[in-house]
């Protein structure tokens, strides 16, 4: 089954084709980062307009890559949520219109389920069950994964997500959007011993996260250096390093607890922040101590992409799921609300 995947939940237009027999056969991505950087963050209206301009050319690009025609497609999957409603509508309307014209099934896919299963696109995918850390600009969640659609939320952020905290810290430091990669680059020059920032919610039981207090501590430290006339480039680098170390330590501690709590030996890290080198190093070390193994998607599949949507869509379409005539665009959509594909005996 050849499935076209469409991702338009935020500021990246992703399109891919997944073949259930051959695997991923084509993918393309257009990022809007340069456009939104001028505003210091994503402007929803501009994002929607750019998806409209780029989506159809990208669909043609992946068809050309795969040496296929539209009539060769067997199904279409699109991101139905969560995300920016205008951006989601671009993908949903395109997917439904194209599917109706071709007479093939179409299915709205949960964006975070795509991230969750992105490591399945690799040559050595994780086997079920596993613990997953979904860590991005909009989400920080720990999930126990027993199979497709079998998800139990173990913990989540009660305020800012880790990626959002990175973006806000970057803004404080005068760095461009997106914040995560820029803070990490600045932190490479920082002195890890100069400041020690708090590791939020690690002094109590549980698997929830909170990064708003860390954001406030970062701002307070910046202002103290500024009032003392010490906020030079090295001072900014030292603050970036302290901030990154605090986030990485917090995520690592919570992942360690999740593995111990569930007794599982496989840990999946997905979402944009999963590309952070220091986080990968720490989590790999912690997993090794416990006889566990960490799985990541390749770099270009850490951020939003069409390949993960095509993969999830293919698994669910193959099981007989499909949208009715009503397209879906859900700005908020709980991952726990998903169900496993129905079997013929259900």
Coordinates of C-alpha atoms in Angstrom, one line a residue:
X1 CA 0.0 0.0 0.0
X2 CA 1.5 3.4 -1.1
X3 CA 0.5 6.2 1.3
X4 CA 1.1 9.9 0.8
X5 CA 1.7 11.7 4.1
X6 CA 1.1 15.4 4.6
X7 CA 2.3 17.4 7.6
X8 CA 1.2 21.1 8.0
X9 CA 0.7 21.4 11.8
X10 CA 3.0 24.5 12.3
X11 CA 5.9 26.0 10.4
X12 CA 7.1 23.1 8.3
X13 CA 5.5 21.7 5.2
X14 CA 6.4 18.0 5.0
X15 CA 5.3 15.5 2.4
X16 CA 6.4 11.8 2.0
X17 CA 5.4 8.5 0.4
X18 CA 5.5 5.3 2.5
X19 CA 5.1 1.9 0.9
X20 CA 4.1 -0.9 3.3
X21 CA 6.3 -3.3 1.3
X22 CA 9.3 -1.1 0.4
X23 CA 9.3 1.4 3.3
X24 CA 9.9 5.1 2.8
X25 CA 10.3 5.8 -0.9
X26 CA 10.4 9.6 -1.0
X27 CA 10.2 12.6 1.3
X28 CA 10.5 16.4 1.1
X29 CA 10.4 19.2 3.6
X30 CA 10.1 23.0 3.4
X31 CA 10.9 24.9 6.5
X32 CA 9.5 28.4 7.2
X33 CA 12.1 29.2 9.9
X34 CA 13.7 32.0 8.0
X35 CA 10.4 33.7 7.5
X36 CA 9.3 33.5 11.1
X37 CA 12.7 34.4 12.5
X38 CA 12.0 38.1 11.7
X39 CA 9.1 38.0 14.1
X40 CA 10.8 35.9 16.9
X41 CA 8.3 33.1 16.6
X42 CA 5.6 31.5 14.4
X43 CA 3.0 33.8 12.9
X44 CA 0.0 31.6 12.3
X45 CA -1.5 33.5 9.4
X46 CA 1.9 33.6 7.6
X47 CA 2.4 29.8 8.3
X48 CA -1.0 29.0 6.7
X49 CA -0.3 31.0 3.6
X50 CA 3.1 29.5 3.1
X51 CA 1.7 25.9 3.4
X52 CA -0.8 26.8 0.7
X53 CA 1.9 27.9 -1.6
X54 CA 4.3 25.0 -1.0
X55 CA 2.1 22.0 -0.5
X56 CA 1.1 21.0 -4.0
X57 CA 4.7 21.6 -5.4
X58 CA 6.0 19.3 -2.7
X59 CA 3.5 16.6 -3.4
X60 CA 4.6 16.7 -7.0
X61 CA 8.3 16.6 -5.9
X62 CA 7.9 13.4 -3.9
X63 CA 5.9 11.7 -6.7
X64 CA 8.7 12.5 -9.0
X65 CA 11.3 11.2 -6.5
X66 CA 9.4 7.9 -6.3
X67 CA 8.7 7.8 -10.1
X68 CA 5.0 7.6 -9.4
X69 CA 1.8 9.2 -10.7
X70 CA -1.0 10.3 -8.5
X71 CA -3.1 7.4 -9.7
X72 CA -0.5 5.0 -8.2
X73 CA -1.3 6.2 -4.6
X74 CA -3.5 3.9 -2.5
X75 CA -4.2 6.3 0.4
X76 CA -3.5 9.7 1.9
X77 CA -2.7 10.6 5.5
X78 CA -2.5 14.1 6.9
X79 CA -1.9 15.7 10.3
X80 CA -5.3 16.4 11.8
X81 CA -3.9 17.8 15.1
X82 CA -2.8 19.1 17.4
X83 CA -1.4 22.3 15.9
X84 CA -2.4 25.7 14.4
X85 CA -5.9 25.4 13.1
X86 CA -5.3 27.4 9.9
X87 CA -2.2 25.4 9.1
X88 CA -4.0 22.1 9.8
X89 CA -6.9 23.1 7.5
X90 CA -4.5 23.5 4.6
X91 CA -3.3 19.9 4.9
X92 CA -6.8 18.5 5.6
X93 CA -8.5 20.2 2.7
X94 CA -5.7 19.2 0.3
X95 CA -5.7 15.6 1.5
X96 CA -9.5 15.2 1.3
X97 CA -9.8 17.0 -2.1
X98 CA -7.0 14.8 -3.6
X99 CA -8.4 11.6 -2.1
X100 CA -11.9 12.3 -3.4
X101 CA -10.5 13.1 -6.9
X102 CA -8.5 9.8 -6.9
X103 CA -11.2 7.7 -5.2
X104 CA -8.9 6.5 -2.4
X105 CA -9.2 6.5 1.4
X106 CA -7.9 9.4 3.5
X107 CA -7.1 9.5 7.2
X108 CA -6.3 12.3 9.7
X109 CA -3.3 11.4 11.9
X110 CA -2.3 12.5 15.4
X111 CA 0.8 14.7 15.1
X112 CA 2.4 13.3 18.3
X113 CA 1.7 9.7 17.3
X114 CA 3.8 10.5 14.3
X115 CA 6.7 11.7 16.5
X116 CA 6.2 8.8 18.8
X117 CA 6.6 6.2 16.0
X118 CA 9.2 8.1 13.9
X119 CA 12.0 5.7 15.0
X120 CA 10.1 2.9 13.2
X121 CA 11.4 4.4 10.0
X122 CA 15.0 3.4 11.0
X123 CA 16.8 0.2 9.9
X124 CA 16.7 -1.0 13.6
X125 CA 13.3 0.1 14.9
X126 CA 12.4 -0.4 18.6
X127 CA 10.1 -3.3 19.5
X128 CA 7.0 -2.8 21.6
X129 CA 6.7 -2.1 24.5
X130 CA 8.8 1.0 25.3
X131 CA 8.9 4.3 27.2
X132 CA 8.8 7.4 24.9
X133 CA 9.9 10.9 25.7
X134 CA 8.1 13.3 23.4
X135 CA 10.0 16.6 23.7
X136 CA 9.3 19.5 21.4
X137 CA 8.3 23.1 21.3
X138 CA 4.7 22.4 22.2
X139 CA 4.9 19.1 24.2
X140 CA 6.9 17.4 26.9
X141 CA 5.4 14.0 27.7
X142 CA 6.5 10.6 28.9
X143 CA 4.4 7.8 27.4
X144 CA 4.3 4.1 28.0
X145 CA 3.8 2.5 24.5
X146 CA 2.4 -1.1 24.3
X147 CA 1.6 -1.0 20.6
X148 CA 0.0 1.1 17.9
X149 CA -2.7 3.2 19.7
X150 CA -1.9 1.6 23.1
X151 CA -0.6 4.6 25.0
X152 CA -0.6 5.5 28.7
X153 CA 0.5 9.0 29.7
X154 CA 3.0 8.8 32.5
X155 CA 3.8 12.5 32.9
X156 CA 3.7 15.8 31.1
X157 CA 4.6 19.4 31.5
X158 CA 2.2 21.4 33.6
X159 CA 3.3 24.7 32.0
X160 CA 6.0 25.4 29.3
X161 CA 7.2 22.6 27.2
X162 CA 11.0 22.1 27.1
X163 CA 11.2 23.4 23.5
X164 CA 9.2 26.4 24.4
X165 CA 11.5 27.1 27.4
X166 CA 14.5 26.9 25.0
X167 CA 12.8 29.5 22.7
X168 CA 12.1 31.9 25.6
X169 CA 15.6 31.5 27.0
X170 CA 17.0 32.3 23.6
X171 CA 14.9 35.4 23.4
X172 CA 16.3 36.6 26.7
X173 CA 19.8 36.0 25.5
X174 CA 19.2 37.9 22.3
X175 CA 19.4 34.8 20.1
X176 CA 17.4 34.2 16.9
X177 CA 14.4 31.9 16.5
X178 CA 14.3 28.9 16.8
X179 CA 15.9 28.9 20.2
X180 CA 16.9 25.3 20.9
X181 CA 19.8 25.0 18.4
X182 CA 21.0 28.5 19.1
X183 CA 21.1 28.1 22.9
X184 CA 22.9 24.7 22.4
X185 CA 25.5 26.4 20.2
X186 CA 26.1 29.2 22.7
X187 CA 26.3 26.7 25.6
X188 CA 29.2 25.0 23.9
X189 CA 31.3 28.0 24.9
X190 CA 29.9 28.2 28.4
X191 CA 31.5 27.3 31.8
X192 CA 29.4 24.6 33.3
X193 CA 30.7 25.4 36.9
X194 CA 29.8 29.1 37.0
X195 CA 26.0 28.8 37.6
X196 CA 23.8 25.9 38.7
X197 CA 20.2 26.4 37.8
X198 CA 17.3 24.4 39.5
X199 CA 16.2 21.0 38.2
X200 CA 12.4 21.6 38.5
X201 CA 10.1 19.0 40.1
X202 CA 13.0 16.5 40.6
X203 CA 12.9 16.9 44.4
X204 CA 9.6 15.2 44.6
X205 CA 8.0 11.9 43.3
X206 CA 6.3 11.8 40.0
X207 CA 6.9 12.2 36.2
X208 CA 5.4 15.6 35.5
X209 CA 7.6 18.5 34.2
X210 CA 7.6 22.2 34.8
X211 CA 10.0 24.7 33.1
X212 CA 8.4 28.1 33.9
X213 CA 10.4 28.5 37.1
X214 CA 13.6 27.7 35.2
X215 CA 12.7 30.4 32.7
X216 CA 12.2 32.9 35.6
X217 CA 15.5 31.9 37.2
X218 CA 17.3 32.4 33.8
X219 CA 15.8 35.9 33.5
X220 CA 16.8 36.8 37.2
X221 CA 20.3 35.6 36.6
X222 CA 20.6 37.7 33.4
X223 CA 19.3 40.8 35.1
X224 CA 21.8 40.4 38.0
X225 CA 24.7 40.2 35.6
X226 CA 23.3 43.1 33.7
X227 CA 23.0 45.3 36.8
X228 CA 26.5 44.4 37.8
X229 CA 27.8 45.3 34.4
X230 CA 29.0 41.7 33.8
X231 CA 26.6 40.6 31.0
X232 CA 29.2 40.1 28.3
X233 CA 29.3 37.3 25.7
X234 CA 30.9 34.9 28.1
X235 CA 28.3 35.6 30.7
X236 CA 25.6 34.8 28.2
X237 CA 27.3 31.6 27.2
X238 CA 27.6 30.5 30.9
X239 CA 23.9 31.2 31.4
X240 CA 23.1 29.2 28.2
X241 CA 25.2 26.3 29.5
X242 CA 23.5 26.4 32.9
X243 CA 20.1 26.5 31.3
X244 CA 20.8 23.6 28.9
X245 CA 22.3 21.5 31.7
X246 CA 19.2 22.0 33.9
X247 CA 16.8 21.0 31.1
X248 CA 18.9 17.9 30.1
X249 CA 19.3 16.8 33.8
X250 CA 15.6 17.2 34.4
X251 CA 14.6 15.2 31.3
X252 CA 17.2 12.5 32.2
X253 CA 16.0 12.1 35.8
X254 CA 12.4 11.8 34.7
X255 CA 13.3 9.2 32.0
X256 CA 15.3 7.2 34.5
X257 CA 12.3 7.2 36.8
X258 CA 9.9 6.1 34.0
X259 CA 12.2 3.2 33.1
X260 CA 12.4 2.1 36.7
X261 CA 8.6 2.6 37.2
X262 CA 7.6 0.5 34.2
X263 CA 10.5 -2.0 34.3
X264 CA 10.9 -1.5 30.5
X265 CA 14.3 -1.6 28.8
X266 CA 13.7 0.5 25.7
X267 CA 13.5 4.3 25.6
X268 CA 12.4 6.3 22.5
X269 CA 13.3 10.0 22.3
X270 CA 11.4 12.0 19.7
X271 CA 10.5 15.6 18.8
X272 CA 12.6 18.6 18.0
X273 CA 14.5 18.7 21.3
X274 CA 15.6 15.1 20.8
X275 CA 18.2 16.4 18.4
X276 CA 20.1 18.0 21.3
X277 CA 23.5 16.4 21.5
X278 CA 24.0 16.7 25.2
X279 CA 20.6 15.2 25.9
X280 CA 21.4 12.2 23.7
X281 CA 24.7 11.6 25.4
X282 CA 23.1 11.8 28.9
X283 CA 20.2 9.5 28.1
X284 CA 22.4 7.0 26.4
X285 CA 24.6 6.8 29.4
X286 CA 21.7 6.4 31.8
X287 CA 20.1 3.7 29.7
X288 CA 23.4 1.8 29.5
X289 CA 23.6 1.8 33.3
X290 CA 20.2 0.1 33.4
X291 CA 20.9 -2.4 30.6
X292 CA 18.4 -0.5 28.5
X293 CA 18.7 1.0 25.0
X294 CA 17.7 4.3 23.5
X295 CA 16.2 4.8 20.1
X296 CA 16.1 8.0 18.1
X297 CA 14.8 9.0 14.7
X298 CA 17.4 10.4 12.3
X299 CA 18.0 14.1 12.5
X300 CA 15.7 15.2 9.8
X301 CA 12.8 13.2 11.3
X302 CA 13.2 14.7 14.8
X303 CA 11.4 17.9 13.7
X304 CA 8.0 17.9 11.9
X305 CA 8.0 15.9 8.7
X306 CA 5.8 14.0 6.3
X307 CA 7.5 10.7 6.7
X308 CA 6.2 10.0 10.2
X309 CA 2.7 10.9 9.1
X310 CA 2.9 8.7 6.1
X311 CA 4.1 5.8 8.3
X312 CA 1.4 6.1 10.9
X313 CA -1.2 6.7 8.3
X314 CA -0.1 3.6 6.4
X315 CA -0.4 1.3 9.5
X316 CA -3.9 2.6 10.3
X317 CA -5.1 2.7 6.7
X318 CA -3.9 -0.9 6.2
X319 CA -6.0 -1.9 9.2
X320 CA -9.1 -0.4 7.5
X321 CA -9.3 3.0 9.3
X322 CA -10.3 6.1 7.2
X323 CA -12.1 9.4 7.6
X324 CA -15.7 9.8 6.6
X325 CA -16.6 12.8 4.4
X326 CA -15.8 15.2 7.2
X327 CA -12.2 16.4 7.4
X328 CA -10.6 16.9 10.8
X329 CA -8.6 19.9 12.1
X330 CA -8.1 19.6 15.9
X331 CA -5.9 22.3 17.5
X332 CA -6.1 20.2 20.8
X333 CA -6.2 16.4 20.7
X334 CA -5.2 14.1 23.5
X335 CA -2.8 11.3 22.7
X336 CA -4.5 9.1 25.2
X337 CA -7.8 9.4 23.2
X338 CA -6.3 7.3 20.4
X339 CA -7.3 3.7 20.1
X340 CA -5.6 0.7 18.5
X341 CA -6.7 -0.2 14.9
X342 CA -9.8 -2.4 15.0
X343 CA -9.4 -6.0 13.9
X344 CA -12.0 -7.7 11.7
X345 CA -13.3 -9.6 14.8
X346 CA -13.9 -6.4 16.8

